[in-house]
Short mmCIF file of C-alpha atoms in Angstrom, two decimals:
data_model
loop_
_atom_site.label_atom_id
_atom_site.label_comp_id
_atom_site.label_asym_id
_atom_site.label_seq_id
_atom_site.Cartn_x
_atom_site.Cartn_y
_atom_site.Cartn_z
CA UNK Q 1 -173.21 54.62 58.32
CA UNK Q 2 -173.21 57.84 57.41
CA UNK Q 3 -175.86 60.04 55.90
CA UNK Q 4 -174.61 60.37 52.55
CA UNK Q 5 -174.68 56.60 52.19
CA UNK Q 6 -178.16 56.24 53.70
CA UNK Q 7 -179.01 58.37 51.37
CA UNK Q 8 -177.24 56.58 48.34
CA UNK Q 9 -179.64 53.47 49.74
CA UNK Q 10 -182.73 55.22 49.79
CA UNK Q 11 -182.30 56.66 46.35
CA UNK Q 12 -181.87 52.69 45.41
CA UNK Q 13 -184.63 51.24 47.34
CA UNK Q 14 -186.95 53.84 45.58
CA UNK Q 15 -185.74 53.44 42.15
CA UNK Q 16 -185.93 49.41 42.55
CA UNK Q 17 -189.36 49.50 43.79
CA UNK Q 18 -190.30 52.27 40.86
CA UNK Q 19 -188.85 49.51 38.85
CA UNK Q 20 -190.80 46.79 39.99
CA UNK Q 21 -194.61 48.85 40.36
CA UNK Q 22 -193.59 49.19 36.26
CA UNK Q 23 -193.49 45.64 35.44
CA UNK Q 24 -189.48 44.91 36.14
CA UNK Q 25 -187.89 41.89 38.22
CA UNK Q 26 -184.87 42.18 40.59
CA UNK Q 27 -184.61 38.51 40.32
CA UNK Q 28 -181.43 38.83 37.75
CA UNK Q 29 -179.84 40.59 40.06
CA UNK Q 30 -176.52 39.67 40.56
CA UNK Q 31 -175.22 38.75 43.96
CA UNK Q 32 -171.99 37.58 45.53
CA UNK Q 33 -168.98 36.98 43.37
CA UNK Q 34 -171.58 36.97 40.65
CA UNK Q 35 -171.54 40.74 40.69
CA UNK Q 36 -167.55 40.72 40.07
CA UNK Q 37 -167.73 42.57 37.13
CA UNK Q 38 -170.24 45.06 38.60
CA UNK Q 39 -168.96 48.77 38.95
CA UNK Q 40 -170.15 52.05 39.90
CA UNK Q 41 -173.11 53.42 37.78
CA UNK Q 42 -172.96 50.28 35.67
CA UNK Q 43 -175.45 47.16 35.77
CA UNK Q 44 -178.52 47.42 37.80
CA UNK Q 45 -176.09 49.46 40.66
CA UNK Q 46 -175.55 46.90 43.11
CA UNK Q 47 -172.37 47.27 45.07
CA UNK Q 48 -168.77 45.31 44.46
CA UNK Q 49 -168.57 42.63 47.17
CA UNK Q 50 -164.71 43.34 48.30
CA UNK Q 51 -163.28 41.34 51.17
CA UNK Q 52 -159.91 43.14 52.90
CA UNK Q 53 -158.15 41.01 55.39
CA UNK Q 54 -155.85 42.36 58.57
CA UNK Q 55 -153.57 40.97 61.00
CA UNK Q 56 -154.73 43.17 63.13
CA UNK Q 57 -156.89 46.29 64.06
CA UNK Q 58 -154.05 49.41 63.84
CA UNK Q 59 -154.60 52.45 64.40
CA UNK Q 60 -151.91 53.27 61.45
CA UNK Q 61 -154.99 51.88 58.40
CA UNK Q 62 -156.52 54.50 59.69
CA UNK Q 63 -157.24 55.95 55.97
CA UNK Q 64 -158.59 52.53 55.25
CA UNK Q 65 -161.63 52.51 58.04
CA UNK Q 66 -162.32 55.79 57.82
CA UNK Q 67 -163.56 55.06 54.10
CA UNK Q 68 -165.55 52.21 55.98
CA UNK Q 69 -166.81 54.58 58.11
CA UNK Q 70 -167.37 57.61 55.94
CA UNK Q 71 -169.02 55.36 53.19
CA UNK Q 72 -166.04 56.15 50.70
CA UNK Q 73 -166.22 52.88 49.34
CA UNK Q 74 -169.78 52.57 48.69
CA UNK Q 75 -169.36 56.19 46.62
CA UNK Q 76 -167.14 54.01 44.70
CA UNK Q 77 -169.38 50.84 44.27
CA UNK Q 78 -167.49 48.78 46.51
CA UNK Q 79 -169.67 46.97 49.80
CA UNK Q 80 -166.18 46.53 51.60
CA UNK Q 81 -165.78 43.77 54.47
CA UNK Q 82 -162.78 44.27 56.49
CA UNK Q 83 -161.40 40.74 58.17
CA UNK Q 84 -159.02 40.25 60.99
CA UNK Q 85 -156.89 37.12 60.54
CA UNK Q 86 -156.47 35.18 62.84
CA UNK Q 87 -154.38 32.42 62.24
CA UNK Q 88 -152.07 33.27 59.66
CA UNK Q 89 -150.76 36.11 57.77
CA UNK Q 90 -152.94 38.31 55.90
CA UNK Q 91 -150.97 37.42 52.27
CA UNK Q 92 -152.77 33.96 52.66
CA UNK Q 93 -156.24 34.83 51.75
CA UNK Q 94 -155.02 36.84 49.13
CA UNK Q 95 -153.71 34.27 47.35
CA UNK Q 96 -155.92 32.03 47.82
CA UNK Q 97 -158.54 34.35 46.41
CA UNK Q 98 -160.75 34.24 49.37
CA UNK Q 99 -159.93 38.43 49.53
CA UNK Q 100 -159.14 40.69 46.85
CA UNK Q 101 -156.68 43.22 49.41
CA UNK Q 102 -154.71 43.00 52.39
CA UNK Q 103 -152.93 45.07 54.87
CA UNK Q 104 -150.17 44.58 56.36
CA UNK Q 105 -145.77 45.75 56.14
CA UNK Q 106 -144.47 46.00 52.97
CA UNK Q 107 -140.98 43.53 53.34
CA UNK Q 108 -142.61 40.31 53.23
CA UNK Q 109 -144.27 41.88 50.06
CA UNK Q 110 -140.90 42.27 49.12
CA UNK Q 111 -139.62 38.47 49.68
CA UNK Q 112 -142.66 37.64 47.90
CA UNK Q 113 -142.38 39.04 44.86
CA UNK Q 114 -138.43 38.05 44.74
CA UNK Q 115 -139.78 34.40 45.03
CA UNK Q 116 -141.99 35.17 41.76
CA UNK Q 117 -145.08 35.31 44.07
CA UNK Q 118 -147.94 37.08 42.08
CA UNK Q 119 -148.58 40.01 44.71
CA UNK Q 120 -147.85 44.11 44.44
CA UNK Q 121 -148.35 47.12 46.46
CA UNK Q 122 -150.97 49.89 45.73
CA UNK Q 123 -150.91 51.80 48.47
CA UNK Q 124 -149.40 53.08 51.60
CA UNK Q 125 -151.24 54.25 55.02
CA UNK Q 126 -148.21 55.98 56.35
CA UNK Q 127 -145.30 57.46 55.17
CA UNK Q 128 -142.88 57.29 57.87
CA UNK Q 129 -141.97 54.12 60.41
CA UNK Q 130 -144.25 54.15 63.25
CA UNK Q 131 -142.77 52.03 66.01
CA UNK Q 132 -140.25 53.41 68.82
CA UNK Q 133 -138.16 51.35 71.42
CA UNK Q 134 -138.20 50.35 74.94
CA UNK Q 135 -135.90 49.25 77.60
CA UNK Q 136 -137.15 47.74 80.66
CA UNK Q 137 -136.70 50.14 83.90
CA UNK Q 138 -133.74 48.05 84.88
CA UNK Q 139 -131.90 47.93 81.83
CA UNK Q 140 -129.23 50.69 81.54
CA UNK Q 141 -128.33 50.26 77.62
CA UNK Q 142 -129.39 48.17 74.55
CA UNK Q 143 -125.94 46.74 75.14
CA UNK Q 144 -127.37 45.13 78.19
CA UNK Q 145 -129.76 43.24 76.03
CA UNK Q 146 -127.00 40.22 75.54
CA UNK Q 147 -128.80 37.12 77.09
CA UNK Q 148 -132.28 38.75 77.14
CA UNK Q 149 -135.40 38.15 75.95
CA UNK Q 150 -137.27 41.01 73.65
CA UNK Q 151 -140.79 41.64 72.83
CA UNK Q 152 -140.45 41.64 68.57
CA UNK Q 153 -143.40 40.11 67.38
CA UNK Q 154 -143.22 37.69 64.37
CA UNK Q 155 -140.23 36.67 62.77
CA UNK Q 156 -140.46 37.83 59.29
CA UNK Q 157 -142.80 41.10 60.20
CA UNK Q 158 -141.92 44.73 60.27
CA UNK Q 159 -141.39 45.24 63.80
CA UNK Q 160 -138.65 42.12 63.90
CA UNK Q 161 -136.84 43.45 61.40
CA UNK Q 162 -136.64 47.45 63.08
CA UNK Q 163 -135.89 45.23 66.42
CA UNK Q 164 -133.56 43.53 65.07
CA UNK Q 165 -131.62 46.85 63.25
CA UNK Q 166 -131.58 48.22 66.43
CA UNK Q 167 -129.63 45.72 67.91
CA UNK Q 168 -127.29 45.16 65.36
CA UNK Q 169 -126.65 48.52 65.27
CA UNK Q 170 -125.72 48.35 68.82
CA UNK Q 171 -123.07 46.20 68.66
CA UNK Q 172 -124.89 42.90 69.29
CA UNK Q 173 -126.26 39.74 66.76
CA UNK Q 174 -129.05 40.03 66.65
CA UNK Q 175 -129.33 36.22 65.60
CA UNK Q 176 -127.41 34.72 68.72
CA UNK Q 177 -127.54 37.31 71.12
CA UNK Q 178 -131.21 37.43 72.40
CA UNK Q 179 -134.18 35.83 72.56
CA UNK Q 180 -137.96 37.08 70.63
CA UNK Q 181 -141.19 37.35 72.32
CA UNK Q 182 -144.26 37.76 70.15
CA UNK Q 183 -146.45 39.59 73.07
CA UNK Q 184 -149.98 40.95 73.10
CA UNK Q 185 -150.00 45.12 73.57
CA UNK Q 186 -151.97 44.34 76.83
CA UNK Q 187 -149.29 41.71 77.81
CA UNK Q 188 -146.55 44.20 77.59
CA UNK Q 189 -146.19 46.44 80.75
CA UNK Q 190 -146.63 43.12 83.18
CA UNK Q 191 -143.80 41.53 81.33
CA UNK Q 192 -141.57 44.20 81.51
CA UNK Q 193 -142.56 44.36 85.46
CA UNK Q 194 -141.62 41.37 85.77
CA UNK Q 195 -138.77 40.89 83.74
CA UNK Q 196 -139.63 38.44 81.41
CA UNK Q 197 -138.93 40.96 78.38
CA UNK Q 198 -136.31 43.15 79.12
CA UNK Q 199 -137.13 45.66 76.23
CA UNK Q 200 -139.99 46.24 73.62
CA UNK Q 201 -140.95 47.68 69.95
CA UNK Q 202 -143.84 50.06 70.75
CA UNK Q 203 -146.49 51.16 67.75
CA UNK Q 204 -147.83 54.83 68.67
CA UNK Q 205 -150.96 52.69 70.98
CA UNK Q 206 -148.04 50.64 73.30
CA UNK Q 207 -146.13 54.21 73.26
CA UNK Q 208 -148.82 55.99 74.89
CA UNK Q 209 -149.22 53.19 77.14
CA UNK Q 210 -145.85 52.58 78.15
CA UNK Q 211 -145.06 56.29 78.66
CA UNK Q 212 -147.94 56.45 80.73
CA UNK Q 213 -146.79 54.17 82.65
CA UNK Q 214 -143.55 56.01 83.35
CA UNK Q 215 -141.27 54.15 80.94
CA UNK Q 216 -138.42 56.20 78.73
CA UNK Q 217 -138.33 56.22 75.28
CA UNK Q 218 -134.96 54.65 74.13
CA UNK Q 219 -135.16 54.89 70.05
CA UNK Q 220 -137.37 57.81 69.47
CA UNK Q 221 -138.30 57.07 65.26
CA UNK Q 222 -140.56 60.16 65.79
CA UNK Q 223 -137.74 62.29 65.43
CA UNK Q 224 -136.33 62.78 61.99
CA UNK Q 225 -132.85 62.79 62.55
CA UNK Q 226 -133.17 59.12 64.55
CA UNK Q 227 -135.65 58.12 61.65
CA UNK Q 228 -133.20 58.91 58.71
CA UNK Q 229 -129.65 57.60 60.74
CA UNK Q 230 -131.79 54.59 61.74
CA UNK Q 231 -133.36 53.62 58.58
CA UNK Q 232 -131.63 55.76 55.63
CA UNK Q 233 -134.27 57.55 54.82
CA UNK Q 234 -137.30 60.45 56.27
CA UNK Q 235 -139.53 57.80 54.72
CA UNK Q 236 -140.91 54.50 55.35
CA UNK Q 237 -143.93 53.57 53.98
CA UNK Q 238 -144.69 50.83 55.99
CA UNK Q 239 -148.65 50.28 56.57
CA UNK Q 240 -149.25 49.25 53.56
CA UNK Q 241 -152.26 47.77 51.34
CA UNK Q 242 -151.27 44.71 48.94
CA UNK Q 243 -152.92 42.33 46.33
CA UNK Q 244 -152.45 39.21 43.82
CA UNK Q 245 -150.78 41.52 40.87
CA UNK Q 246 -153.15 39.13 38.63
CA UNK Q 247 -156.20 40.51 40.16
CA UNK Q 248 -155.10 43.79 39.65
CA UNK Q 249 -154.21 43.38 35.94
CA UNK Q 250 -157.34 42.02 35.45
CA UNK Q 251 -159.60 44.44 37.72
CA UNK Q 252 -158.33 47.94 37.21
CA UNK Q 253 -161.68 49.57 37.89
CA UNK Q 254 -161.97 47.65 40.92
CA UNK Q 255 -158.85 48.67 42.20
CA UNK Q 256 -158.75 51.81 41.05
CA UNK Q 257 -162.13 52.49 42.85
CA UNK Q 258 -160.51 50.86 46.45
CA UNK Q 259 -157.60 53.04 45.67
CA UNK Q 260 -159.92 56.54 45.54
CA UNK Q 261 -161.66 55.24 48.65
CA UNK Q 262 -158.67 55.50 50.60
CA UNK Q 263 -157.28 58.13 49.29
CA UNK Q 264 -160.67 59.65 50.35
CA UNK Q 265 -160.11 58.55 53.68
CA UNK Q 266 -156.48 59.95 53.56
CA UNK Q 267 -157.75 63.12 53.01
CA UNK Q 268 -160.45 63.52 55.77
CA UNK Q 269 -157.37 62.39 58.39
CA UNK Q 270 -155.28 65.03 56.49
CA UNK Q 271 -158.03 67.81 56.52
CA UNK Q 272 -160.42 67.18 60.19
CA UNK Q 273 -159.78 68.10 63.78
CA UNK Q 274 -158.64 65.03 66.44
CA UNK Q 275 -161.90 65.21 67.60
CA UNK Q 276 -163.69 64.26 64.44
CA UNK Q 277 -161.44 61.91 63.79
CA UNK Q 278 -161.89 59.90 66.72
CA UNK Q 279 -165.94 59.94 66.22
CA UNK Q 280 -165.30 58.54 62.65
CA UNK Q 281 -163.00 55.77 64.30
CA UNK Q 282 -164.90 55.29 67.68
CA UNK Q 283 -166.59 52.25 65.95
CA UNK Q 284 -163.49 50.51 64.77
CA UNK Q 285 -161.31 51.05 68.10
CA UNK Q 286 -165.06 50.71 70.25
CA UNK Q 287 -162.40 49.15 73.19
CA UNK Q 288 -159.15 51.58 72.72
CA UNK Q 289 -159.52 53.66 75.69
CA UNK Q 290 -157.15 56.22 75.16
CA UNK Q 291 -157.81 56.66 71.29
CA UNK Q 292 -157.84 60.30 71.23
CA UNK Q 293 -154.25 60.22 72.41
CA UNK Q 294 -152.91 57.89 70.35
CA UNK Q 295 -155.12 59.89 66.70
CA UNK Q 296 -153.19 63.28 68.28
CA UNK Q 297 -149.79 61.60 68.18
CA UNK Q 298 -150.50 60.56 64.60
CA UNK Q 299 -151.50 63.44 63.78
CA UNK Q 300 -148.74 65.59 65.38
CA UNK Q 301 -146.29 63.34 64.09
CA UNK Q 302 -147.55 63.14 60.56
CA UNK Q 303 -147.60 59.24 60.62
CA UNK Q 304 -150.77 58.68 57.77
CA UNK Q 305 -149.95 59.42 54.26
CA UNK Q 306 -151.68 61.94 52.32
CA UNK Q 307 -151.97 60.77 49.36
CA UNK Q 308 -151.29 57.09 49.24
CA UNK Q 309 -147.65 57.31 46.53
CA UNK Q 310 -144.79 55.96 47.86
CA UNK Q 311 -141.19 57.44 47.30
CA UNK Q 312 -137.97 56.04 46.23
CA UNK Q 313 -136.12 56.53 49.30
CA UNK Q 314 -138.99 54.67 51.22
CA UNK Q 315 -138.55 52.03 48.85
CA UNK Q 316 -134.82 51.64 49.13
CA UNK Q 317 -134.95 51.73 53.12
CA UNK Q 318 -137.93 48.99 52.85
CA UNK Q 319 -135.50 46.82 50.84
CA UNK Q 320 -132.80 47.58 52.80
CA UNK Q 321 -134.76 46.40 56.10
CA UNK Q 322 -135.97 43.17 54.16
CA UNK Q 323 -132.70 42.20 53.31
CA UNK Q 324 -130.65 42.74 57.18
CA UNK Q 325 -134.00 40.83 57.92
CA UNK Q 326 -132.44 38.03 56.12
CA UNK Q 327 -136.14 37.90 53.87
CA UNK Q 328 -134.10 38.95 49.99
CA UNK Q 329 -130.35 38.96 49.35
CA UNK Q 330 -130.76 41.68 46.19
CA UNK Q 331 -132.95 44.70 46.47
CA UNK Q 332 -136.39 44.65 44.43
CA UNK Q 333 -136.62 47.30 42.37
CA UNK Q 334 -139.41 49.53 42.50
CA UNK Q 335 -141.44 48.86 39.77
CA UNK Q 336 -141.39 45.67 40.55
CA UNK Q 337 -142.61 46.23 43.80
CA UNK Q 338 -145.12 48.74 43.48
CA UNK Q 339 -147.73 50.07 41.30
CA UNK Q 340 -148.49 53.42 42.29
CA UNK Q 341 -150.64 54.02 38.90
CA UNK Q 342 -153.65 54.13 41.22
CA UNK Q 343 -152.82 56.53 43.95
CA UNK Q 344 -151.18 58.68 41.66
CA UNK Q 345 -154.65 58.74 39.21
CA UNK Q 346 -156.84 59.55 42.64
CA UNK Q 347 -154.82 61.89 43.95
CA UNK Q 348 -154.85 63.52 39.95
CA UNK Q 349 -158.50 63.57 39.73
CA UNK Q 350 -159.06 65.08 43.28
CA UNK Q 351 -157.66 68.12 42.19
#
């Protein structure tokens, strides 16, 4: 933790036991979900209890660990725990209520709310699509895929459905024609050796790997051209943070707070040198060797969002992914989708 919020504690400790040598009691001090309605300089100060929940730890929510890291949230009142599911998607927890955020791609946001699902986007980690593609070294085309099997993660996520464009686009079905893998990054390389995948999404930490390793990049979405042809737009906000639309009707503060956090976090990736950046992050990625290489492709390639908004264009292409992903027939339209109220108001009051 960082010495701003040590010293945030200390300034607490001392004013609590100044409280107490004067005749006070912490004992109705609230704790747990008790505290829900708790906010910054309100109450006796005790922090927001916030649970986030992950699929996984990426690189690409950078913005949202740094303001773990950085102590962002606690500025804001929050005491933020972030959790990696395991079992199931990170939209389950949300609405069960067992965590007020998630992160995770926004087109299963987007089949959620067309089902009348009570969920919403607030804000985006990146603003353009991260992942790149991958033959194997003995696979000449993406035309060669027919009768293959390819690493594309879950059905239903964000790299299936860019897998999936990509061989569509190539002539193929991408329904009939091959066969998905849902690999490990470490798994990877030793399946394309071997040939049981013959080709593979890549998010920037498998692209470092895999070039590394002296594999070709076949669908570069780093460049803009292939980004825009690819996916209709220079945009594609696609690391995303989500939550129960209730809970955010009914806890603006809250979110609002969460919201400035990140956008605080945005800001230092924005603003500091690689270096710092991968101090801040050393904790999160503690066993991501080659983490400076993969925060200096983000950062070269402008992957994290600035400020959190997301644009129309982004939206569109988002929709029109989730829909050759077979997840919604009709597009959803943007307000519906999104309410960017919050990273708009941060970015507004940072000025």
């Amino acid at each position: 933790m960082k010495k701003r919020v040590l010293a945030a504690l200390l300034v607490t400790a001392m004013t609590t036991a100044m409280l107490m040598g004067c005749g006070g009691s912490s004992d109705s001090q609230e704790t747990g979900n008790d505290a829900e309605e708790t906010t910054e300089g309100q109450g006796d100060g005790e922090l927001q209890k916030i649970t986030v929940c992950e699929p996984v730890r990426g690189i690409l929510w950078a913005p949202v660990y740094v303001a773990l890291e950085e102590g962002y949230f606690e500025e804001e009142g929050l005491d933020v725990e972030i959790t990696t599911v395991q079992s199931d998607m990170p939209t389950a927890p949300v609405l069960a209520d067992e965590a007020q955020f998630g992160l995770y791609g926004p087109e299963m946001i987007c089949k959620f709310v067309a089902e009348g699902q009570d969920t919403q986007l607030i804000y985006t980690c990146t603003d353009t699509y991260p992942y790149s593609f991958f033959l194997g070294k003995n696979v000449d085309s993406i035309e060669d895929l027919k009768g293959t099997t390819v690493n594309g993660a879950d059905s239903g996520s964000s790299p299936r459905a860019f897998v999936r464009s990509i061989i569509n686009n190539a002539g193929l079905d991408a329904d009939n024609d091959v066969t998905y893998a849902n690999m490990d990054n470490s798994a990877v390389i030793a399946a394309l050796e071997s040939g049981e995948v013959s080709a593979t999404y890549a998010s920037p930490e498998l692209r470092a790997q895999l070039i590394e390793a002296g594999y070709d990049v076949t669908v570069d979405i780093y460049d803009k051209e292939v980004h825009k042809e690819l996916l209709g737009s220079e945009t594609y906000e696609m690391y995303i943070v989500f939550g129960k639309k209730s809970y955010i009707d009914e806890n603006p503060e809250i979110t609002q707070s969460f919201v400035n956090a990140c956008y605080k976090g945005a800001q230092y990736l924005e603003n500091h040198e690689v270096s710092e950046i991968v101090d801040t992050l050393q904790g999160q990625f503690s066993e991501m060797e080659n983490l400076e290489q993969i925060v200096t492709e983000c950062k070269e390639n402008s992957l994290w969002s600035a400020d959190g908004i997301f644009s129309g264009s982004g939206v569109e292409a988002i929709n029109n992914m989730a829909i050759s992903s077979g997840l919604i027939t009709e597009p959803i339209a943007k307000d519906d989708l999104v309410n960017e109220t919050f990273a708009q108001k941060a970015a507004e009051e940072a000025e």
